[in-house]
Coordinates of C-alpha atoms in Angstrom, one line a residue:
Chain A
M1409 CA 128.8 135.4 116.3
N1410 CA 131.1 133.2 114.6
E1411 CA 130.2 129.4 112.8
Q1412 CA 130.8 127.4 116.2
K1413 CA 128.7 129.6 118.5
D1414 CA 126.0 129.3 115.6
E1415 CA 126.4 125.8 115.5
K1416 CA 125.8 125.7 119.1
W1417 CA 123.3 128.3 119.2
L1418 CA 121.1 126.3 116.3
D1419 CA 121.7 122.9 118.3
E1420 CA 120.2 124.6 121.4
L1421 CA 117.3 125.9 119.6
I1422 CA 116.5 122.2 117.8
S1423 CA 116.9 120.4 121.4
R1424 CA 114.2 122.9 122.8
S1425 CA 111.9 122.9 119.8
I1426 CA 111.5 119.1 119.5
D1427 CA 110.4 117.3 122.4
T1428 CA 113.9 115.3 122.2
S1429 CA 113.5 112.9 125.4
E1430 CA 114.8 109.6 125.5
P1431 CA 111.9 108.0 125.2
R1432 CA 111.5 104.3 127.5
F1433 CA 109.6 101.0 126.5
D1434 CA 107.4 99.6 128.3
A1435 CA 107.7 95.7 127.4
E1436 CA 104.6 94.5 128.9
Q1437 CA 102.5 97.2 128.2
W1438 CA 103.6 96.0 124.5
K1439 CA 102.8 92.6 125.5
Q1440 CA 99.4 93.2 126.3
K1441 CA 98.9 95.6 123.4
Y1442 CA 99.7 93.7 121.2
P1443 CA 99.3 90.3 122.4
G1444 CA 98.5 88.2 119.2
E1445 CA 101.9 89.5 117.7
F1446 CA 103.7 88.6 120.7
Q1447 CA 102.3 85.4 121.1
A1448 CA 102.9 84.4 117.3
L1449 CA 106.5 85.4 118.6
V1450 CA 106.9 83.2 121.6
A1451 CA 104.7 80.0 119.9
R1452 CA 107.5 79.5 117.2
G1453 CA 109.9 78.6 119.8
A1454 CA 107.7 76.0 121.4
R1455 CA 107.0 74.8 117.7
R1456 CA 110.5 74.4 117.1
S1457 CA 111.1 72.4 119.9
Q1458 CA 107.7 69.8 118.6
V1459 CA 109.1 69.5 114.6
G1460 CA 111.4 66.8 113.4
R1461 CA 113.1 66.5 110.2
F1462 CA 109.2 65.7 109.0
G1463 CA 108.7 69.5 110.7
L1464 CA 111.4 71.0 108.8
L1465 CA 110.0 69.1 105.5
S1466 CA 106.8 70.4 106.2
I1467 CA 107.9 74.0 106.6
V1468 CA 110.3 74.3 103.4
M1469 CA 107.0 72.2 101.3
R1470 CA 104.7 75.5 102.0
S1471 CA 107.1 76.9 99.2
Q1472 CA 105.6 76.3 96.1
I1473 CA 108.7 76.4 93.8
A1474 CA 109.6 73.5 96.5
Q1475 CA 106.4 72.1 95.8
V1476 CA 107.0 71.9 92.0
A1477 CA 110.8 71.2 92.6
A1478 CA 109.4 67.7 94.5
A1479 CA 107.0 67.1 92.5
A1480 CA 109.1 67.0 89.0
I1481 CA 112.1 64.9 91.2
V1482 CA 109.3 62.3 91.4
I1483 CA 108.0 62.6 88.1
I1484 CA 111.9 61.7 86.8
A1485 CA 112.0 59.2 89.2
V1486 CA 109.5 57.3 88.2
G1487 CA 110.1 57.8 84.3
L1488 CA 113.8 56.2 85.1
F1489 CA 112.5 53.3 87.3
I1490 CA 109.3 52.1 85.1
P1491 CA 111.9 50.9 81.9
H1492 CA 113.7 48.9 84.7
L1493 CA 110.4 47.3 86.5
E1494 CA 109.6 45.9 82.7
R1495 CA 112.8 44.5 81.7
G1496 CA 113.1 43.2 85.6
G1497 CA 109.3 41.4 85.1
H1498 CA 109.4 40.1 81.4
Q1499 CA 113.0 39.5 80.1
Q1500 CA 116.2 38.8 82.4
D1501 CA 119.6 40.6 81.3
P1502 CA 121.3 37.3 79.5
S1503 CA 124.5 39.2 81.1
Q1504 CA 123.0 38.5 84.2
Q1505 CA 122.4 34.8 83.7
W1506 CA 125.3 33.9 83.1
E1507 CA 126.6 35.2 86.3
K1508 CA 124.8 32.8 87.8
S1509 CA 126.6 29.4 89.1
P1510 CA 125.3 26.4 87.8
A1511 CA 123.7 25.3 91.2
E1512 CA 122.0 28.6 91.5
M1513 CA 120.8 28.0 87.4
V1514 CA 119.3 24.5 88.0
S1515 CA 117.5 26.0 91.4
A1516 CA 113.6 25.6 91.3
M1517 CA 113.1 29.5 90.9
S1518 CA 115.8 29.7 88.1
L1519 CA 114.1 26.9 86.1
R1520 CA 110.5 28.1 86.7
T1521 CA 111.7 31.6 85.6
A1522 CA 113.7 30.0 82.6
Y1523 CA 110.0 27.7 82.1
N1524 CA 108.0 31.4 81.9
R1525 CA 110.4 32.9 79.9
G1526 CA 110.5 30.1 77.4
G1527 CA 108.7 26.9 77.9
M1528 CA 110.5 23.8 77.3
E1529 CA 112.9 25.3 75.2
A1530 CA 114.2 27.9 77.8
L1531 CA 114.6 25.2 80.6
E1532 CA 116.2 23.2 78.4
E1533 CA 118.6 25.7 77.4
Q1534 CA 118.9 26.6 80.9
C1535 CA 119.7 23.1 81.9
D1536 CA 122.6 22.8 79.1
R1537 CA 124.4 26.5 80.4
A1538 CA 124.5 24.8 83.4
A1539 CA 126.2 21.3 82.1
R1540 CA 128.4 23.5 80.3
I1541 CA 129.7 25.4 83.1
L1542 CA 130.1 21.9 85.0
G1543 CA 132.5 21.0 82.2
Q1544 CA 130.1 18.1 80.8
G1545 CA 128.2 17.5 77.6
A1546 CA 124.9 18.3 76.5
L1547 CA 122.2 17.6 79.7
S1548 CA 118.6 16.7 78.6
M1549 CA 115.5 17.1 80.5
A1550 CA 115.2 12.5 80.9
D1551 CA 119.3 13.0 82.0
L1552 CA 118.2 15.3 84.7
F1553 CA 115.2 13.3 86.0
E1554 CA 116.5 10.1 85.8
D1555 CA 119.7 11.1 87.7
L1556 CA 117.3 12.8 89.9
N1557 CA 114.9 9.9 90.7
G1558 CA 118.0 7.0 90.8
Chain B
M1367 CA 120.7 90.5 128.1
A1368 CA 121.8 93.9 128.3
Q1369 CA 125.1 93.1 127.2
E1370 CA 124.4 91.0 124.4
P1371 CA 125.2 92.1 120.9
D1372 CA 122.7 92.4 118.7
S1373 CA 123.3 89.7 116.3
A1374 CA 122.9 86.9 119.2
L1375 CA 119.3 88.7 120.2
V1376 CA 118.2 88.3 117.2
E1377 CA 119.0 85.1 116.5
A1378 CA 117.2 83.9 119.8
A1379 CA 114.3 86.2 118.9
A1380 CA 113.5 84.5 116.0
K1381 CA 113.9 81.1 117.2
G1382 CA 111.0 82.3 119.6
D1383 CA 112.9 84.1 122.7
G1384 CA 110.1 87.1 124.1
D1385 CA 112.7 88.2 126.2
S1386 CA 115.7 88.6 123.6
F1387 CA 113.3 90.6 121.3
T1388 CA 112.1 92.5 124.1
E1389 CA 115.6 93.6 124.7
L1390 CA 115.7 94.4 120.9
C1391 CA 113.0 96.4 121.4
R1392 CA 114.7 98.6 124.3
R1393 CA 117.3 99.5 122.1
Y1394 CA 115.8 100.7 119.4
Y1395 CA 112.6 102.5 120.8
P1396 CA 114.1 105.8 120.7
A1397 CA 115.3 105.5 117.2
M1398 CA 112.1 104.3 115.7
V1399 CA 110.3 106.7 117.9
A1400 CA 112.6 109.5 116.3
I1401 CA 112.2 107.9 112.9
A1402 CA 108.6 107.8 113.0
H1403 CA 108.0 111.3 114.7
S1404 CA 110.5 113.7 112.1
M1405 CA 108.2 111.5 109.4
L1406 CA 104.7 112.5 111.8
G1407 CA 105.5 115.3 113.4
D1408 CA 103.7 114.2 116.2
R1409 CA 105.4 112.4 119.2
H1410 CA 102.8 110.4 120.9
L1411 CA 102.0 109.1 117.8
A1412 CA 105.5 108.5 116.7
E1413 CA 105.5 106.0 119.9
D1414 CA 102.4 104.6 118.5
V1415 CA 104.0 104.1 115.4
A1416 CA 107.2 102.6 117.1
Q1417 CA 105.0 100.2 119.1
Q1418 CA 103.3 99.2 116.0
A1419 CA 106.6 98.4 114.3
F1420 CA 107.4 96.0 116.6
A1421 CA 104.7 94.5 116.3
S1422 CA 104.6 94.0 112.6
A1423 CA 108.5 92.7 113.5
A1424 CA 107.5 90.0 115.5
V1425 CA 105.5 88.7 113.1
K1426 CA 107.7 89.5 110.4
L1427 CA 111.0 88.0 112.3
P1428 CA 111.4 84.7 110.2
Q1429 CA 111.6 86.6 106.8
L1430 CA 114.7 88.2 107.7
R1431 CA 117.5 86.6 106.6
Q1432 CA 120.2 88.6 107.3
K1433 CA 120.4 88.7 111.0
A1434 CA 122.8 91.4 110.8
Q1435 CA 120.2 93.8 109.1
F1436 CA 118.2 94.1 111.9
A1437 CA 118.0 97.9 112.8
G1438 CA 118.0 98.8 109.1
W1439 CA 115.1 96.2 108.4
L1440 CA 113.3 97.6 111.9
A1441 CA 113.9 101.1 110.1
A1442 CA 112.3 100.4 106.9
I1443 CA 109.4 99.0 108.8
C1444 CA 108.8 101.7 110.7
R1445 CA 108.9 104.3 107.8
N1446 CA 106.2 102.0 106.4
E1447 CA 104.3 102.4 109.4
A1448 CA 105.1 105.8 109.9
R1449 CA 103.3 106.2 106.1
D1450 CA 100.5 104.1 106.7
M1451 CA 99.9 106.6 109.6
M1452 CA 100.1 109.4 107.7
R1453 CA 97.2 108.1 105.5
R1454 CA 94.8 107.4 108.2
T1455 CA 95.4 110.6 110.1
R1456 CA 96.4 112.9 107.4
A1457 CA 98.7 114.1 110.7
V1458 CA 101.7 116.0 108.7
Q1459 CA 100.6 119.4 109.1
S1460 CA 104.0 120.2 111.8
I1461 CA 106.0 119.1 113.8
D1462 CA 104.5 119.2 117.1
D1463 CA 104.8 122.3 119.4
H1464 CA 105.5 121.1 122.6
S1465 CA 105.7 124.7 124.2
A1466 CA 102.2 125.9 122.6
T1467 CA 101.4 127.1 126.1
T1468 CA 103.5 130.3 126.1
E1469 CA 103.0 132.6 123.3
S1470 CA 106.6 133.8 124.2
N1471 CA 109.5 134.9 121.6
E1472 CA 110.6 131.4 122.8
H1473 CA 107.6 130.2 121.3
V1474 CA 108.4 132.1 117.7
V1475 CA 111.8 130.6 117.7
C1476 CA 111.2 127.3 118.2
E1477 CA 108.1 127.6 115.6
S1478 CA 110.2 129.3 113.0
V1479 CA 112.6 125.4 113.8
R1480 CA 110.1 123.7 113.5
A1481 CA 108.8 125.3 109.9
A1482 CA 112.5 125.1 108.7
L1483 CA 113.0 121.5 110.0
N1484 CA 109.9 120.5 107.7
K1485 CA 111.0 122.1 104.5
L1486 CA 114.2 119.4 104.9
S1487 CA 114.3 116.4 103.0
A1488 CA 112.6 113.2 105.0
S1489 CA 116.7 111.7 105.3
A1490 CA 117.5 114.9 106.4
R1491 CA 115.1 115.3 109.3
E1492 CA 115.3 111.8 109.7
V1493 CA 119.1 112.5 110.8
I1494 CA 118.9 115.1 112.9
F1495 CA 116.2 113.7 115.0
L1496 CA 118.1 110.5 115.2
R1497 CA 121.1 112.7 116.7
F1498 CA 119.0 114.4 118.5
Y1499 CA 116.6 111.9 120.4
D1500 CA 118.7 111.2 123.6
G1501 CA 119.8 107.8 124.4
M1502 CA 121.0 106.9 121.4
S1503 CA 124.9 105.7 120.1
Y1504 CA 126.4 107.1 117.1
E1505 CA 126.5 103.1 116.4
Q1506 CA 123.2 102.8 116.9
I1507 CA 122.4 105.2 114.4
S1508 CA 124.7 103.5 111.9
A1509 CA 122.9 100.3 112.5
V1510 CA 119.4 101.9 111.6
L1511 CA 120.6 103.9 108.7
G1512 CA 122.9 101.6 107.0
I1513 CA 125.9 104.3 106.9
S1514 CA 129.0 104.8 108.7
E1515 CA 129.6 107.0 111.1
Q1516 CA 131.6 109.3 109.1
A1517 CA 128.9 109.2 106.9
I1518 CA 126.1 110.2 109.4
N1519 CA 128.4 113.4 110.1
G1520 CA 128.4 114.6 107.2
R1521 CA 124.5 113.9 106.2
L1522 CA 124.0 115.6 109.4
R1523 CA 126.5 118.5 108.9
R1524 CA 124.6 118.9 105.5
A1525 CA 121.2 119.1 106.7
K1526 CA 122.1 121.7 109.2
K1527 CA 123.5 124.0 107.0
K1528 CA 120.3 123.5 105.0
L1529 CA 117.9 124.6 108.0
A1530 CA 120.3 127.3 108.9
E1531 CA 119.9 128.7 105.5
Y1532 CA 115.6 128.2 106.0
L1533 CA 115.9 129.8 109.0
R1534 CA 118.4 133.2 107.4
R1535 CA 115.4 132.8 105.0
D1536 CA 113.3 133.4 107.5
G1537 CA 115.3 136.2 109.3
Y1538 CA 117.5 134.8 111.7
D1539 CA 120.7 136.3 109.7
E1540 CA 122.5 135.5 113.0
V1541 CA 123.0 131.9 111.1
R1542 CA 125.8 131.4 109.3
L1543 CA 126.7 127.7 109.1

């Protein structure tokens, strides 16, 4: 026998020796056999239509790495924000004060903040600054009250 | 749906489209049965394993990141399921005999071929089963094995040469591949 004939003969032998007829997939039978798995697949579609951004977030947060990363971000953000809060609560940035207009500097809220910060001395100082900006000389509290009372 | 490319079906199935998933099952059922059959040697067990592989795939589909590799991924699941089945049943004695009812010369020859097939490496046996199972294209075999059609031909040729060698040792001198 030549090689081609041998190969054909071998092919036929293989085909005869093993059952190589085409298997047919019966989808309905499979669904009945594995209802849980099929429902898990289909339910994914139903869930997907319900979940929005928060659903996506909850899926992402299932990952342990994502949880650790989120915790780290929160800690860093708090760490950066606390000093800023402390600065804002107890002392104002002097440069910010100079940026205020004279009217703002003598408003009730500004004066109260200055009083809280340094008592009457700070109050006087703030009034002086407002006066300097307006081009007037030093302005005492007595002058201010006199002017207000007429 | 029968004309849809695999990638579109996999995308849809991953989003929960049951029809797309069952269409993928229909397409790859012969390949999965062939793979399991090559490992287990039993056609009926192979069909059970292929169906079990689809059930596992239905659950694990969201974990598949590269949708284009669905066929190879499914084949890997099928091989794992077949190994589990082997452990459970210890059924890998020999490739099943679907002509065992007759004690003819034909039966003896087929028995020799099955014995020779059992001696082949798992990958060589797998490519033979994939190639000889009906209803499978080279394109599908290529997708399942993750190799080119040319590489399939090469692997198939080497497997058949080895098979012929085993048959010659068994007294079939006429097989010269």
